[in-house]
GROMACS .gro file of N, CA and C in nm:
model
  300
    1PRO      N    1  12.854  18.006  -4.339
    1PRO     CA    2  12.921  17.907  -4.421
    1PRO      C    3  13.073  17.923  -4.412
    2ALA      N    4  13.140  17.812  -4.427
    2ALA     CA    5  13.287  17.811  -4.423
    2ALA      C    6  13.344  17.870  -4.551
    3LYS      N    7  13.453  17.941  -4.534
    3LYS     CA    8  13.518  18.002  -4.649
    3LYS      C    9  13.595  17.896  -4.726
    4VAL      N   10  13.578  17.894  -4.856
    4VAL     CA   11  13.645  17.796  -4.941
    4VAL      C   12  13.759  17.866  -5.015
    5ALA      N   13  13.876  17.806  -5.009
    5ALA     CA   14  13.991  17.863  -5.079
    5ALA      C   15  13.974  17.844  -5.228
    6GLN      N   16  14.004  17.949  -5.302
    6GLN     CA   17  13.996  17.939  -5.447
    6GLN      C   18  14.133  17.906  -5.503
    7THR      N   19  14.136  17.807  -5.589
    7THR     CA   20  14.260  17.768  -5.655
    7THR      C   21  14.236  17.758  -5.804
    8SER      N   22  14.342  17.774  -5.878
    8SER     CA   23  14.333  17.762  -6.023
    8SER      C   24  14.345  17.616  -6.061
    9THR      N   25  14.245  17.563  -6.127
    9THR     CA   26  14.249  17.422  -6.164
    9THR      C   27  14.350  17.396  -6.274
   10SER      N   28  14.376  17.495  -6.360
   10SER     CA   29  14.473  17.472  -6.467
   10SER      C   30  14.615  17.458  -6.411
   11LEU      N   31  14.650  17.536  -6.310
   11LEU     CA   32  14.783  17.524  -6.250
   11LEU      C   33  14.792  17.403  -6.159
   12ASN      N   34  14.686  17.373  -6.087
   12ASN     CA   35  14.687  17.257  -5.999
   12ASN      C   36  14.695  17.127  -6.078
   13ALA      N   37  14.656  17.130  -6.204
   13ALA     CA   38  14.663  17.009  -6.285
   13ALA      C   39  14.807  16.963  -6.305
   14PHE      N   40  14.903  17.054  -6.294
   14PHE     CA   41  15.043  17.020  -6.318
   14PHE      C   42  15.126  17.011  -6.190
   15GLU      N   43  15.065  17.031  -6.074
   15GLU     CA   44  15.144  17.035  -5.951
   15GLU      C   45  15.200  16.899  -5.911
   16ASP      N   46  15.146  16.790  -5.965
   16ASP     CA   47  15.197  16.657  -5.933
   16ASP      C   48  15.283  16.599  -6.045
   17GLU      N   49  15.316  16.680  -6.144
   17GLU     CA   50  15.398  16.633  -6.255
   17GLU      C   51  15.543  16.615  -6.210
   18LEU      N   52  15.616  16.535  -6.285
   18LEU     CA   53  15.757  16.513  -6.259
   18LEU      C   54  15.832  16.646  -6.267
   19GLY      N   55  15.910  16.678  -6.168
   19GLY     CA   56  15.984  16.803  -6.165
   19GLY      C   57  15.929  16.903  -6.065
   20ALA      N   58  15.804  16.888  -6.025
   20ALA     CA   59  15.746  16.976  -5.923
   20ALA      C   60  15.780  16.916  -5.788
   21GLN      N   61  15.888  16.966  -5.726
   21GLN     CA   62  15.940  16.905  -5.605
   21GLN      C   63  15.942  17.005  -5.490
   22PRO      N   64  15.930  16.955  -5.368
   22PRO     CA   65  15.941  17.043  -5.252
   22PRO      C   66  16.082  17.100  -5.244
   23PRO      N   67  16.106  17.212  -5.188
   23PRO     CA   68  16.010  17.299  -5.122
   23PRO      C   69  15.941  17.394  -5.219
   24LEU      N   70  15.988  17.401  -5.343
   24LEU     CA   71  15.933  17.497  -5.437
   24LEU      C   72  15.799  17.453  -5.494
   25GLY      N   73  15.784  17.325  -5.520
   25GLY     CA   74  15.660  17.276  -5.580
   25GLY      C   75  15.650  17.318  -5.725
   26PHE      N   76  15.529  17.336  -5.772
   26PHE     CA   77  15.508  17.379  -5.910
   26PHE      C   78  15.548  17.526  -5.921
   27PHE      N   79  15.637  17.557  -6.015
   27PHE     CA   80  15.694  17.691  -6.025
   27PHE      C   81  15.673  17.744  -6.166
   28ASP      N   82  15.591  17.845  -6.180
   28ASP     CA   83  15.562  17.906  -6.309
   28ASP      C   84  15.559  18.058  -6.292
   29PRO      N   85  15.676  18.121  -6.271
   29PRO     CA   86  15.678  18.264  -6.240
   29PRO      C   87  15.632  18.353  -6.355
   30LEU      N   88  15.644  18.308  -6.479
   30LEU     CA   89  15.604  18.390  -6.593
   30LEU      C   90  15.461  18.364  -6.637
   31GLY      N   91  15.395  18.268  -6.572
   31GLY     CA   92  15.257  18.238  -6.606
   31GLY      C   93  15.239  18.177  -6.744
   32MET      N   94  15.337  18.101  -6.790
   32MET     CA   95  15.330  18.042  -6.923
   32MET      C   96  15.228  17.930  -6.932
   33LEU      N   97  15.188  17.877  -6.817
   33LEU     CA   98  15.092  17.767  -6.818
   33LEU      C   99  14.954  17.809  -6.770
   34THR      N  100  14.931  17.938  -6.760
   34THR     CA  101  14.798  17.985  -6.723
   34THR      C  102  14.701  17.945  -6.833
   35ASP      N  103  14.596  17.877  -6.797
   35ASP     CA  104  14.496  17.826  -6.893
   35ASP      C  105  14.557  17.734  -6.998
   36ALA      N  106  14.662  17.661  -6.964
   36ALA     CA  107  14.724  17.568  -7.058
   36ALA      C  108  14.669  17.428  -7.038
   37ASP      N  109  14.679  17.348  -7.142
   37ASP     CA  110  14.636  17.209  -7.133
   37ASP      C  111  14.759  17.119  -7.125
   38GLN      N  112  14.735  16.989  -7.116
   38GLN     CA  113  14.844  16.893  -7.102
   38GLN      C  114  14.937  16.896  -7.223
   39GLU      N  115  14.883  16.919  -7.341
   39GLU     CA  116  14.964  16.923  -7.462
   39GLU      C  117  15.065  17.039  -7.457
   40ARG      N  118  15.021  17.155  -7.412
   40ARG     CA  119  15.111  17.271  -7.400
   40ARG      C  120  15.218  17.246  -7.294
   41PHE      N  121  15.178  17.186  -7.183
   41PHE     CA  122  15.273  17.154  -7.077
   41PHE      C  123  15.381  17.059  -7.130
   42ASP      N  124  15.339  16.955  -7.201
   42ASP     CA  125  15.434  16.858  -7.256
   42ASP      C  126  15.526  16.923  -7.359
   43ARG      N  127  15.474  17.013  -7.440
   43ARG     CA  128  15.554  17.082  -7.541
   43ARG      C  129  15.661  17.170  -7.474
   44LEU      N  130  15.623  17.245  -7.373
   44LEU     CA  131  15.720  17.330  -7.303
   44LEU      C  132  15.827  17.247  -7.233
   45ARG      N  133  15.788  17.133  -7.179
   45ARG     CA  134  15.885  17.046  -7.114
   45ARG      C  135  15.984  16.992  -7.217
   46TYR      N  136  15.934  16.950  -7.334
   46TYR     CA  137  16.020  16.898  -7.440
   46TYR      C  138  16.119  17.005  -7.487
   47VAL      N  139  16.071  17.126  -7.507
   47VAL     CA  140  16.156  17.236  -7.554
   47VAL      C  141  16.262  17.269  -7.449
   48GLU      N  142  16.226  17.265  -7.322
   48GLU     CA  143  16.323  17.293  -7.216
   48GLU      C  144  16.435  17.190  -7.215
   49VAL      N  145  16.400  17.063  -7.231
   49VAL     CA  146  16.502  16.957  -7.235
   49VAL      C  147  16.591  16.975  -7.358
   50LYS      N  148  16.531  17.007  -7.473
   50LYS     CA  149  16.608  17.027  -7.596
   50LYS      C  150  16.709  17.141  -7.580
   51HIS      N  151  16.665  17.253  -7.527
   51HIS     CA  152  16.756  17.367  -7.508
   51HIS      C  153  16.865  17.336  -7.406
   52GLY      N  154  16.832  17.258  -7.305
   52GLY     CA  155  16.933  17.217  -7.208
   52GLY      C  156  17.041  17.132  -7.271
   53ARG      N  157  17.002  17.043  -7.360
   53ARG     CA  158  17.101  16.958  -7.429
   53ARG      C  159  17.189  17.040  -7.522
   54ILE      N  160  17.130  17.137  -7.591
   54ILE     CA  161  17.209  17.224  -7.679
   54ILE      C  162  17.312  17.302  -7.597
   55CYS      N  163  17.272  17.351  -7.481
   55CYS     CA  164  17.365  17.424  -7.393
   55CYS      C  165  17.477  17.334  -7.344
   56GLN      N  166  17.445  17.210  -7.313
   56GLN     CA  167  17.548  17.115  -7.269
   56GLN      C  168  17.650  17.090  -7.379
   57LEU      N  169  17.603  17.074  -7.503
   57LEU     CA  170  17.695  17.054  -7.615
   57LEU      C  171  17.781  17.178  -7.640
   58ALA      N  172  17.723  17.296  -7.628
   58ALA     CA  173  17.799  17.419  -7.647
   58ALA      C  174  17.908  17.431  -7.541
   59PHE      N  175  17.875  17.398  -7.418
   59PHE     CA  176  17.973  17.404  -7.310
   59PHE      C  177  18.085  17.302  -7.334
   60LEU      N  178  18.048  17.182  -7.374
   60LEU     CA  179  18.148  17.079  -7.402
   60LEU      C  180  18.239  17.122  -7.517
   61GLY      N  181  18.182  17.182  -7.620
   61GLY     CA  182  18.263  17.232  -7.732
   61GLY      C  183  18.361  17.339  -7.688
   62GLN      N  184  18.318  17.426  -7.599
   62GLN     CA  185  18.406  17.531  -7.548
   62GLN      C  186  18.522  17.470  -7.468
   63ILE      N  187  18.492  17.373  -7.384
   63ILE     CA  188  18.595  17.309  -7.301
   63ILE      C  189  18.695  17.233  -7.389
   64VAL      N  190  18.645  17.158  -7.486
   64VAL     CA  191  18.733  17.081  -7.574
   64VAL      C  192  18.823  17.174  -7.655
   65THR      N  193  18.767  17.282  -7.708
   65THR     CA  194  18.846  17.377  -7.787
   65THR      C  195  18.951  17.445  -7.702
   66ARG      N  196  18.915  17.484  -7.581
   66ARG     CA  197  19.014  17.548  -7.492
   66ARG      C  198  19.120  17.449  -7.446
   67GLY      N  199  19.088  17.320  -7.454
   67GLY     CA  200  19.186  17.217  -7.422
   67GLY      C  201  19.285  17.193  -7.534
   68GLY      N  202  19.267  17.260  -7.647
   68GLY     CA  203  19.363  17.249  -7.756
   68GLY      C  204  19.320  17.159  -7.870
   69VAL      N  205  19.202  17.102  -7.864
   69VAL     CA  206  19.155  17.016  -7.972
   69VAL      C  207  19.079  17.103  -8.072
   70HIS      N  208  19.123  17.099  -8.197
   70HIS     CA  209  19.060  17.179  -8.302
   70HIS      C  210  19.021  17.088  -8.418
   71LEU      N  211  18.926  17.133  -8.497
   71LEU     CA  212  18.889  17.060  -8.617
   71LEU      C  213  19.004  17.066  -8.716
   72SER      N  214  19.022  16.958  -8.789
   72SER     CA  215  19.126  16.959  -8.891
   72SER      C  216  19.070  17.018  -9.020
   73GLY      N  217  19.157  17.055  -9.109
   73GLY     CA  218  19.113  17.105  -9.238
   73GLY      C  219  19.113  17.256  -9.245
   74SER      N  220  19.064  17.305  -9.358
   74SER     CA  221  19.064  17.449  -9.385
   74SER      C  222  18.928  17.509  -9.355
   75ILE      N  223  18.932  17.636  -9.312
   75ILE     CA  224  18.809  17.707  -9.282
   75ILE      C  225  18.757  17.782  -9.406
   76ASP      N  226  18.847  17.805  -9.504
   76ASP     CA  227  18.806  17.875  -9.626
   76ASP      C  228  18.891  17.829  -9.744
   77GLN      N  229  18.864  17.884  -9.860
   77GLN     CA  230  18.936  17.846  -9.982
   77GLN      C  231  19.081  17.894  -9.982
   78ALA      N  232  19.112  17.995  -9.902
   78ALA     CA  233  19.248  18.048  -9.897
   78ALA      C  234  19.343  17.956  -9.821
   79GLY      N  235  19.290  17.855  -9.755
   79GLY     CA  236  19.374  17.760  -9.684
   79GLY      C  237  19.394  17.788  -9.537
   80HIS      N  238  19.323  17.885  -9.481
   80HIS     CA  239  19.334  17.912  -9.337
   80HIS      C  240  19.276  17.793  -9.261
   81SER      N  241  19.350  17.746  -9.161
   81SER     CA  242  19.302  17.632  -9.083
   81SER      C  243  19.234  17.680  -8.955
   82PHE      N  244  19.157  17.592  -8.895
   82PHE     CA  245  19.091  17.623  -8.768
   82PHE      C  246  19.194  17.651  -8.659
   83ASP      N  247  19.310  17.586  -8.667
   83ASP     CA  248  19.415  17.604  -8.567
   83ASP      C  249  19.479  17.743  -8.571
   84SER      N  250  19.464  17.814  -8.683
   84SER     CA  251  19.531  17.943  -8.696
   84SER      C  252  19.456  18.057  -8.629
   85TYR      N  253  19.342  18.028  -8.569
   85TYR     CA  254  19.262  18.131  -8.502
   85TYR      C  255  19.254  18.104  -8.353
   86PRO      N  256  19.248  18.209  -8.272
   86PRO     CA  257  19.242  18.190  -8.126
   86PRO      C  258  19.106  18.138  -8.080
   87ASN      N  259  19.099  18.101  -7.955
   87ASN     CA  260  18.975  18.050  -7.895
   87ASN      C  261  18.891  18.163  -7.839
   88GLY      N  262  18.764  18.135  -7.818
   88GLY     CA  263  18.674  18.225  -7.747
   88GLY      C  264  18.649  18.356  -7.819
   89ILE      N  265  18.631  18.461  -7.740
   89ILE     CA  266  18.596  18.593  -7.793
   89ILE      C  267  18.710  18.652  -7.876
   90ALA      N  268  18.832  18.607  -7.851
   90ALA     CA  269  18.946  18.657  -7.928
   90ALA      C  270  18.936  18.616  -8.075
   91ALA      N  271  18.863  18.510  -8.104
   91ALA     CA  272  18.843  18.468  -8.243
   91ALA      C  273  18.759  18.569  -8.319
   92LEU      N  274  18.680  18.648  -8.249
   92LEU     CA  275  18.595  18.747  -8.313
   92LEU      C  276  18.654  18.887  -8.310
   93PHE      N  277  18.721  18.922  -8.198
   93PHE     CA  278  18.764  19.060  -8.179
   93PHE      C  279  18.913  19.078  -8.155
   94GLY      N  280  18.989  18.970  -8.145
   94GLY     CA  281  19.132  18.982  -8.115
   94GLY      C  282  19.213  19.024  -8.237
   95GLU      N  283  19.345  19.035  -8.218
   95GLU     CA  284  19.431  19.078  -8.329
   95GLU      C  285  19.440  18.972  -8.438
   96ASN      N  286  19.420  18.846  -8.404
   96ASN     CA  287  19.420  18.737  -8.503
   96ASN      C  288  19.279  18.688  -8.529
   97ALA      N  289  19.184  18.777  -8.529
   97ALA     CA  290  19.042  18.740  -8.543
   97ALA      C  291  19.014  18.679  -8.680
   98ILE      N  292  18.909  18.599  -8.684
   98ILE     CA  293  18.865  18.539  -8.810
   98ILE      C  294  18.823  18.652  -8.904
   99PRO      N  295  18.877  18.657  -9.025
   99PRO     CA  296  18.840  18.765  -9.116
   99PRO      C  297  18.695  18.754  -9.162
  100THR      N  298  18.630  18.869  -9.177
  100THR     CA  299  18.490  18.868  -9.221
  100THR      C  300  18.477  18.921  -9.361
   0.00000   0.00000   0.00000
């Protein structure tokens, strides 16, 4: 008898989904979709898109702030403004860091 290749039907169910493109094809290195159903696949896809959008907003906020645009108003009751603190990591650890 001819040898039949064994494949996982749960992983093959997602190999034609949007995003599985050559040359990589379906890529699941952590095995998060092993024995998963369509609902789990859709949930993971939704969460990935959501986290990607959050990262895009964070990057945009960093670029805008480094460009010199700051929120107006006070950061606390003492009257310290957002403009009085440096950008980036210096806001946490620099000599003019935000007081804790």
